[in-house]
Short mmCIF file of C-alpha atoms in Angstrom, two decimals:
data_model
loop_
_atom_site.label_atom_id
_atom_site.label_comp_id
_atom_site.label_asym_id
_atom_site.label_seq_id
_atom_site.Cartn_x
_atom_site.Cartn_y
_atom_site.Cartn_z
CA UNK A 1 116.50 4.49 -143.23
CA UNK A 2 118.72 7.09 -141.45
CA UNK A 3 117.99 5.42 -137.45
CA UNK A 4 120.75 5.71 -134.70
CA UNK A 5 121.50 4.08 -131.44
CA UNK A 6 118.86 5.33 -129.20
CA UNK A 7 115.72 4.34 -132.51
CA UNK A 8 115.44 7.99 -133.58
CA UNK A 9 115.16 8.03 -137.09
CA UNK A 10 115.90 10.58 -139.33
CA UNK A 11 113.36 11.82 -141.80
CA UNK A 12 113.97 15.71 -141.81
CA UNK A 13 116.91 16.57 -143.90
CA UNK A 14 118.26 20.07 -143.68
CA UNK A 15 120.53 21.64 -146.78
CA UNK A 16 122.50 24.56 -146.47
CA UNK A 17 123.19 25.95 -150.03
CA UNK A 18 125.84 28.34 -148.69
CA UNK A 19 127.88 30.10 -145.84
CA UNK A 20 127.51 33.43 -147.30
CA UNK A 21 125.02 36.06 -145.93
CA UNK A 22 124.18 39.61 -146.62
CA UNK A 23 123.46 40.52 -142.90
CA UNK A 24 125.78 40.15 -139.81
CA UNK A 25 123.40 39.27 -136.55
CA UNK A 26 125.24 39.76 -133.96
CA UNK A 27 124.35 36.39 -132.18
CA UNK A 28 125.55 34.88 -135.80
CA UNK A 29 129.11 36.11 -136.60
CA UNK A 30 131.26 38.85 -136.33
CA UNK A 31 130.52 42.51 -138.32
CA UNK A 32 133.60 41.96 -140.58
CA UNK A 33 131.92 38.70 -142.20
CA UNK A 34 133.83 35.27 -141.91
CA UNK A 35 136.24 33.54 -144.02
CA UNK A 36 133.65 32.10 -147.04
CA UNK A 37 134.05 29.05 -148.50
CA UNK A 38 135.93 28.61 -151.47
CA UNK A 39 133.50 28.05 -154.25
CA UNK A 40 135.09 24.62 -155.79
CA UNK A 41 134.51 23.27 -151.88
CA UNK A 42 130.75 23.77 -152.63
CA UNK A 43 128.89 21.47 -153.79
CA UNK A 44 127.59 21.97 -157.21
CA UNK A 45 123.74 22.17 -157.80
CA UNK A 46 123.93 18.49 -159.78
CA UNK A 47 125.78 17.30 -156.43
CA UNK A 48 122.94 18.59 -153.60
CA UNK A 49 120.25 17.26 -155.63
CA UNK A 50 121.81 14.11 -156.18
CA UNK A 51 121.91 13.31 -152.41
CA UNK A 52 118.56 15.20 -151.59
CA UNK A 53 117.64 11.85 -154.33
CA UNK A 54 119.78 9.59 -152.40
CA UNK A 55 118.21 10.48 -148.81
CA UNK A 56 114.06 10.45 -150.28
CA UNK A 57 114.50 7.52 -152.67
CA UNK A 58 116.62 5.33 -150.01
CA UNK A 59 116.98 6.49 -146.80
CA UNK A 60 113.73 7.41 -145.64
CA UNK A 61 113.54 11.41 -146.26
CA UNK A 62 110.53 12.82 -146.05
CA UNK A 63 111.15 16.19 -145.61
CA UNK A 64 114.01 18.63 -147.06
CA UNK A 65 114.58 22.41 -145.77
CA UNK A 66 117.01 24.32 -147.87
CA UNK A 67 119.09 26.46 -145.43
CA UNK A 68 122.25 28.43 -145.40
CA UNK A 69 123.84 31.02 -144.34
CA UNK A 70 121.45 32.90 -146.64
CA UNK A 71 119.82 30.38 -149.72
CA UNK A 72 118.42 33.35 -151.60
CA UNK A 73 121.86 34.22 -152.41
CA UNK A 74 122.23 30.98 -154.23
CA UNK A 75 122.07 31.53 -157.85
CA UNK A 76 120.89 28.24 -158.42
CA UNK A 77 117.91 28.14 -155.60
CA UNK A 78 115.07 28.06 -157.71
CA UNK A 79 116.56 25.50 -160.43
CA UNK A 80 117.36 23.36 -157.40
CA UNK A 81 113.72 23.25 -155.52
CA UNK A 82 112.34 22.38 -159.17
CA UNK A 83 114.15 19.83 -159.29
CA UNK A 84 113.82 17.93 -156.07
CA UNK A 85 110.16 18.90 -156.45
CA UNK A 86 110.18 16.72 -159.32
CA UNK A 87 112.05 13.84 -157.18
CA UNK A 88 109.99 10.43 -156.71
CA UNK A 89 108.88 10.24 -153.47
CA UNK A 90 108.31 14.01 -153.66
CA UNK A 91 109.63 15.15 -150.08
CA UNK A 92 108.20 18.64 -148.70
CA UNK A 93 110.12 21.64 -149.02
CA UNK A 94 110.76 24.41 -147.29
CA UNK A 95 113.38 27.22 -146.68
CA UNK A 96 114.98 29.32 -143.99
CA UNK A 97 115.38 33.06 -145.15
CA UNK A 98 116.25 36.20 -143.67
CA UNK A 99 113.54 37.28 -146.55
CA UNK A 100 115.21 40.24 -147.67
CA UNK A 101 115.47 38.60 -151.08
CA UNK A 102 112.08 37.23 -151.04
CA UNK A 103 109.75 40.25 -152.49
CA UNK A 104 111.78 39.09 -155.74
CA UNK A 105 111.71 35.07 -155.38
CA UNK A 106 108.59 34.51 -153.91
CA UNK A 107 106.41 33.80 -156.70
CA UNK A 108 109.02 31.89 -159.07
CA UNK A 109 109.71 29.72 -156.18
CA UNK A 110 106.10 29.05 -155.33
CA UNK A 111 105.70 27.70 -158.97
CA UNK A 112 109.12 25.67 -158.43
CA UNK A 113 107.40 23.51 -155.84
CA UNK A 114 108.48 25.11 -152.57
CA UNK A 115 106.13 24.57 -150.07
CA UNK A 116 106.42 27.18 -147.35
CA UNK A 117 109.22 29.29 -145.57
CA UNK A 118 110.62 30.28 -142.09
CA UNK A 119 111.29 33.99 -141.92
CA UNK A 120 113.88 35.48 -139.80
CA UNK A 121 112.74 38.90 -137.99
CA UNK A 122 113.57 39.50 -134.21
CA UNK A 123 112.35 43.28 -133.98
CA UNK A 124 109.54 45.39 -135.05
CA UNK A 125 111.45 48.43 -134.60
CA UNK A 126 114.32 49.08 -137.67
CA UNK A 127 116.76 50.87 -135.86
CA UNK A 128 117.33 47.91 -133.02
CA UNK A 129 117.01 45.54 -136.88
CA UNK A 130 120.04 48.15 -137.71
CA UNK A 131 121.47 47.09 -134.36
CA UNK A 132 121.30 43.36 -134.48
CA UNK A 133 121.94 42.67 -138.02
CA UNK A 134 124.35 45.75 -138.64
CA UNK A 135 122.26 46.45 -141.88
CA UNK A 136 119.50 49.32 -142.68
CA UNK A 137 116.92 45.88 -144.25
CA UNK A 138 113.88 46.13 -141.57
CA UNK A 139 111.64 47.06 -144.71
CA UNK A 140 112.84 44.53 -147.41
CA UNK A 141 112.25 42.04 -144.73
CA UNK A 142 108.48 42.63 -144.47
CA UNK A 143 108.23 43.18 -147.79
CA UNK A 144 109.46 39.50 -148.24
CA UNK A 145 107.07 38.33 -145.77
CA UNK A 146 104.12 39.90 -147.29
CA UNK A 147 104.95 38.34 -150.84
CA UNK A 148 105.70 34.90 -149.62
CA UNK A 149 102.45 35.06 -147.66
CA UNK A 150 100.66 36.50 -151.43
CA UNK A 151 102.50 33.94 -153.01
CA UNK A 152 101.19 30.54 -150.77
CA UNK A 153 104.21 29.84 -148.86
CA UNK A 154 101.86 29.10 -146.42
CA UNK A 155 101.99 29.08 -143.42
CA UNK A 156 104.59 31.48 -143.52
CA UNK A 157 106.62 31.20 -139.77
CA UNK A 158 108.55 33.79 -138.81
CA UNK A 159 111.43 32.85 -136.14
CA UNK A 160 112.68 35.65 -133.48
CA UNK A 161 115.83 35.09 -131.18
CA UNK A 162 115.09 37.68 -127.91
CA UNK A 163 118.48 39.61 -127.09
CA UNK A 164 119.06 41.64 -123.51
CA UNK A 165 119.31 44.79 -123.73
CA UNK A 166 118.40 45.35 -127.07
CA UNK A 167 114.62 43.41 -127.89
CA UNK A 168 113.97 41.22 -124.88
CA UNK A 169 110.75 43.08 -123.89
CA UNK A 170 109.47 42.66 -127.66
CA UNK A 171 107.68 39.26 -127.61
CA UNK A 172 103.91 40.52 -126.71
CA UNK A 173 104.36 43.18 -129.81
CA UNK A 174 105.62 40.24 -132.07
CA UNK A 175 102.96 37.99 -131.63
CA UNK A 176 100.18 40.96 -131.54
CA UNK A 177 102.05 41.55 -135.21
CA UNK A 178 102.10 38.11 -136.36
CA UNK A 179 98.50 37.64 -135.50
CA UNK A 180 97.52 40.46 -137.28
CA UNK A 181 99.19 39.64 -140.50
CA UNK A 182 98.64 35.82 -140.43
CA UNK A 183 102.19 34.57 -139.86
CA UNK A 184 103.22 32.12 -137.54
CA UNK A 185 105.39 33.19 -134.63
CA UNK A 186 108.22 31.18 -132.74
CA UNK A 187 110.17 32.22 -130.58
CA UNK A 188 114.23 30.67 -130.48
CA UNK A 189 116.04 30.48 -127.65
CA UNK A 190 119.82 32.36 -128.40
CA UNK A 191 121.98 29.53 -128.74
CA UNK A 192 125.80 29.28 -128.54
CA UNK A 193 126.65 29.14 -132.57
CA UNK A 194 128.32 32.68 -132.86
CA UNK A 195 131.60 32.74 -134.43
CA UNK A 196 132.86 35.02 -131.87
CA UNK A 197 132.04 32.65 -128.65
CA UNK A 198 130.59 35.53 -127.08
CA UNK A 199 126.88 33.66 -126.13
CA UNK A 200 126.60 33.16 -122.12
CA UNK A 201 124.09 31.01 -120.97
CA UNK A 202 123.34 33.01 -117.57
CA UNK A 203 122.16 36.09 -119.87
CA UNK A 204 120.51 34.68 -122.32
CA UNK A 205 116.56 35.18 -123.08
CA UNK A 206 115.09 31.83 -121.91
CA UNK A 207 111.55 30.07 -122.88
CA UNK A 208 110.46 30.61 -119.33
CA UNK A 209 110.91 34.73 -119.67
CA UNK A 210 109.65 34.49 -123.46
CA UNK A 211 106.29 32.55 -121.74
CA UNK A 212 106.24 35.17 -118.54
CA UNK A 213 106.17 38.24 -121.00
CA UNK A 214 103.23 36.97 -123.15
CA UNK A 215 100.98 36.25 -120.74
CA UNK A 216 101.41 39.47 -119.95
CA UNK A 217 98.57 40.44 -123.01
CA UNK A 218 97.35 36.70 -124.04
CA UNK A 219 95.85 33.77 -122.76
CA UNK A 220 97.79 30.44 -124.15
CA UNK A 221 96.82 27.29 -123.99
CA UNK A 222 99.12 24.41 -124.11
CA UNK A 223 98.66 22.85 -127.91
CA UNK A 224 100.28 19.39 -126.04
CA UNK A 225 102.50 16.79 -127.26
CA UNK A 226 100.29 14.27 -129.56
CA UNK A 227 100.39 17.25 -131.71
CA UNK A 228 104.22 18.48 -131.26
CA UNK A 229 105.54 15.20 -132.75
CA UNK A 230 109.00 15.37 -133.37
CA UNK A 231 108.78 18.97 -133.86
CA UNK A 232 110.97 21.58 -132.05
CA UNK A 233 108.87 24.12 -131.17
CA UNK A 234 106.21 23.34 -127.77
CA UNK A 235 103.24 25.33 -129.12
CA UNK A 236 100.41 27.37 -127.77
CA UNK A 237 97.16 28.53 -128.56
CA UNK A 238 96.60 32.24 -128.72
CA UNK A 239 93.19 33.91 -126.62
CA UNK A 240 91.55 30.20 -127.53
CA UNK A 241 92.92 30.14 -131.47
CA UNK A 242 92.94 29.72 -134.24
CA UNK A 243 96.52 31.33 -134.33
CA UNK A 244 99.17 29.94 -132.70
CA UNK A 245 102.96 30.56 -131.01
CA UNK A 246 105.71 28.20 -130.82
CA UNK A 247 109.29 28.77 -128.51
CA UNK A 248 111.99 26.42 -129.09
CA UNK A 249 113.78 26.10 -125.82
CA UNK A 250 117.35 24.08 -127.36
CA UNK A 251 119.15 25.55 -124.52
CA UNK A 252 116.42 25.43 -121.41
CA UNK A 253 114.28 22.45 -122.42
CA UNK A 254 116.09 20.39 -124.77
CA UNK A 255 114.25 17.89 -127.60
CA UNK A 256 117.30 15.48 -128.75
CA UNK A 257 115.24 12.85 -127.18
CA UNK A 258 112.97 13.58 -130.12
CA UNK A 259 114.88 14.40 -133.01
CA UNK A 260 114.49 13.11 -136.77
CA UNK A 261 117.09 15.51 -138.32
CA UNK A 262 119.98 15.00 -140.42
CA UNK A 263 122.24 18.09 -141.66
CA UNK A 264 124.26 18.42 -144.79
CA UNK A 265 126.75 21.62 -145.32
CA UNK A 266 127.25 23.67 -148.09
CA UNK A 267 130.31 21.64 -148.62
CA UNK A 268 128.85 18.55 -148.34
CA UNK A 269 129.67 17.04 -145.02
CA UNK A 270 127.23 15.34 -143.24
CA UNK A 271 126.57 16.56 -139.77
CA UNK A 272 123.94 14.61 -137.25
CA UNK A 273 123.34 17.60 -134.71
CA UNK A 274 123.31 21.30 -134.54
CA UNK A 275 126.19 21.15 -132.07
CA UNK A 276 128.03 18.07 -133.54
CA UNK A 277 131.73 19.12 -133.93
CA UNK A 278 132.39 16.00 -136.22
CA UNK A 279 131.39 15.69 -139.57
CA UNK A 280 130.99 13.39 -142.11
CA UNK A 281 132.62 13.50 -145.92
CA UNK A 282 130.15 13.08 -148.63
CA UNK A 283 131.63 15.34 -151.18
CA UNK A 284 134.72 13.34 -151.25
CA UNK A 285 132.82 10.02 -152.04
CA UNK A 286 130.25 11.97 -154.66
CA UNK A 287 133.57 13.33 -156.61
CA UNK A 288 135.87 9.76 -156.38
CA UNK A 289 132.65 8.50 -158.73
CA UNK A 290 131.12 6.34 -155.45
CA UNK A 291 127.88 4.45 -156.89
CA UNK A 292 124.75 5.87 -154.60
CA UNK A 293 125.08 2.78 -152.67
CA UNK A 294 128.04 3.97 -151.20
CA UNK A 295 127.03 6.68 -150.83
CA UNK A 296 123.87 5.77 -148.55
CA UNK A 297 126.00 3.60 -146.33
CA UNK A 298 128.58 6.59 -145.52
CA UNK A 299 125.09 8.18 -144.60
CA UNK A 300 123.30 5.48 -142.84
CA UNK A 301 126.82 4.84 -140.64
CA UNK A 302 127.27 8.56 -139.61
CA UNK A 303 123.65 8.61 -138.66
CA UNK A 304 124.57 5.36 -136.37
CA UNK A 305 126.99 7.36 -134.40
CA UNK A 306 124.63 10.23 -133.30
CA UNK A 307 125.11 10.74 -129.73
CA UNK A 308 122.37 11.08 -127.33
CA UNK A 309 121.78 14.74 -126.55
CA UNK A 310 123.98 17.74 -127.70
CA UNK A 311 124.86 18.49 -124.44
CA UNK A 312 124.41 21.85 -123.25
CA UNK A 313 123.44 21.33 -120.16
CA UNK A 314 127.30 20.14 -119.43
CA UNK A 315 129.95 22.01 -117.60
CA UNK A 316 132.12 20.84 -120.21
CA UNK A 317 130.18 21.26 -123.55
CA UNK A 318 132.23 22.95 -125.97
CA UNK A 319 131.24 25.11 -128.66
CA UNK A 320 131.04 23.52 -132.68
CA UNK A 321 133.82 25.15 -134.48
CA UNK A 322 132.16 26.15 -137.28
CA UNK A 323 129.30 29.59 -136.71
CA UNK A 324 125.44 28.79 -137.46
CA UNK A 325 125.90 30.23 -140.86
CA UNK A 326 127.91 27.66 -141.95
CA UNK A 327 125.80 24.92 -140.79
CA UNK A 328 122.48 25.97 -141.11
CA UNK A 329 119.49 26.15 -139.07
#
């Protein structure tokens, strides 16, 4: 098993396929794109399924969500979640889209195996879409939603980051919308993982104003912690249920205490928090012809090391060098 210091063990392993993405949110990384990865530093589609093997058959993984920058722009996506689905234990899969390639994938990667997706949408209005993501895709978006929901990715969750000044009063209209269409809302705090180091805590969106504004049209009622778990996101009841809304509060109300994640990059380093600016080489030990033995103990000892919180309520916490779309959410 993947356990650490403080007992948390790790059963929730999170993939990202790639750094590149077809949209530049502003909270995310600059409008000129970053400097992508070179495509030998990636790891190959025989490589991430190898170690999604490794972490299910021998370290514990339960769960695997396939991440990126963008994973629909993987070539290989659907090939890859067959795969894995075909993996003994057979972990649950999801994936974490901005869905405007989804209207197209949906269906084929329903029949892969994929369980369910996250959905990223933070406005119901496209020309503040235009604004944050500095692309004209508000429509493709829902379009993805609606065929993931057609296609079972159920339940489909859709996960909104509240900006000032541009769709901080938005939250009662979301969750109206989600309820309507059956989708799952949850609400993420802005976090600082932009490439430009422009996030500032004292103006950022917080759970507290996210909770405020919805109360504002509905009546939530806590969902409580037996049925969090290790999850993220402190849920509520809408108007009695059955629907529900989440808020994940990394910043204001932080869940390390809690956490059974382990990260691997697109080129395959292994990573033990959001926030962690150390990493861990797997790549290098998968291409010198290490036995999966090896392998798992590089794993299980990085894992060891994972410090207690990620630290953002420090003076001194410094920001991970590398932007959330090279990580992965």
């Amino acid at each position: 098993m993947l356990i650490d210091t403080y007992g948390r063990v790790a059963t929730d392993l999170r993939v990202s396929l790639t750094d590149r993405c077809n949209l530049r949110c502003t909270y995310c990384m600059p409008e000129e794109g970053l400097q992508w990865l070179a495509k030998p530093d990636l790891l190959t589609d025989d490589e991430i399924v190898r170690l999604i093997d490794i972490a299910v058959r021998t370290l514990g993984v339960t769960e695997v969500r396939f991440t990126g920058g963008e994973p629909l722009l993987r070539p290989g996506l659907v090939g890859i979640v067959e795969r894995v689905a075909a993996l003994a234990p057979r972990p649950q899969m999801s994936l974490t889209t901005n869905g405007i390639g989804l209207r197209r994938t949906a269906p084929a990667l329903k029949a892969a195996g994929l369980d369910r997706v996250n959905v990223s949408l933070d406005t119901l209005r496209p020309d503040v879409f235009k604004t944050l993501t500095r692309r004209d895709r508000h429509k493709d978006v829902l379009e993805g939603l609606e065929a993931a929901r057609d296609a079972g990715l159920t339940p489909v969750k859709v996960n909104s980051v509240l900006m000032p000044g541009l769709n901080e009063n938005e939250a009662p209209d979301l969750l109206a919308w989600a309820v309507e269409h059956d989708y799952e809302l949850r609400f993420i705090e802005q976090m600082p993982l932009d490439a430009q180091h422009g996030w500032k805590r004292d103006g950022m969106v917080t759970a507290g104003d996210i909770l405020t504004s919805l109360r504002t049209r509905f009546e939530l009622t806590p969902e409580g912690q037996d049925e969090r778990g290790s999850a993220p996101a402190e849920r509520w009841l809408v108007d009695g249920g059955p629907h529900r809304v989440g808020v994940i509060a990394s910043v204001t109300r932080p869940f390390c205490s809690a956490c059974d994640r382990t990260r691997l990059t697109a080129d395959g380093q292994v990573r033990t928090c959001l926030f962690a600016r150390e990493e861990t080489d797997l790549r290098a030990a998968l291409r010198s012809g290490a036995p999966d033995e090896e392998i798992a103990r590089i794993w299980r000892l990085a894992m060891w090391g994972k410090k207690a919180g990620a630290g953002l309520d420090d003076p001194s916490f410094v920001q991970p060098d590398r932007p959330m779309s090279a990580i992965g959410g």
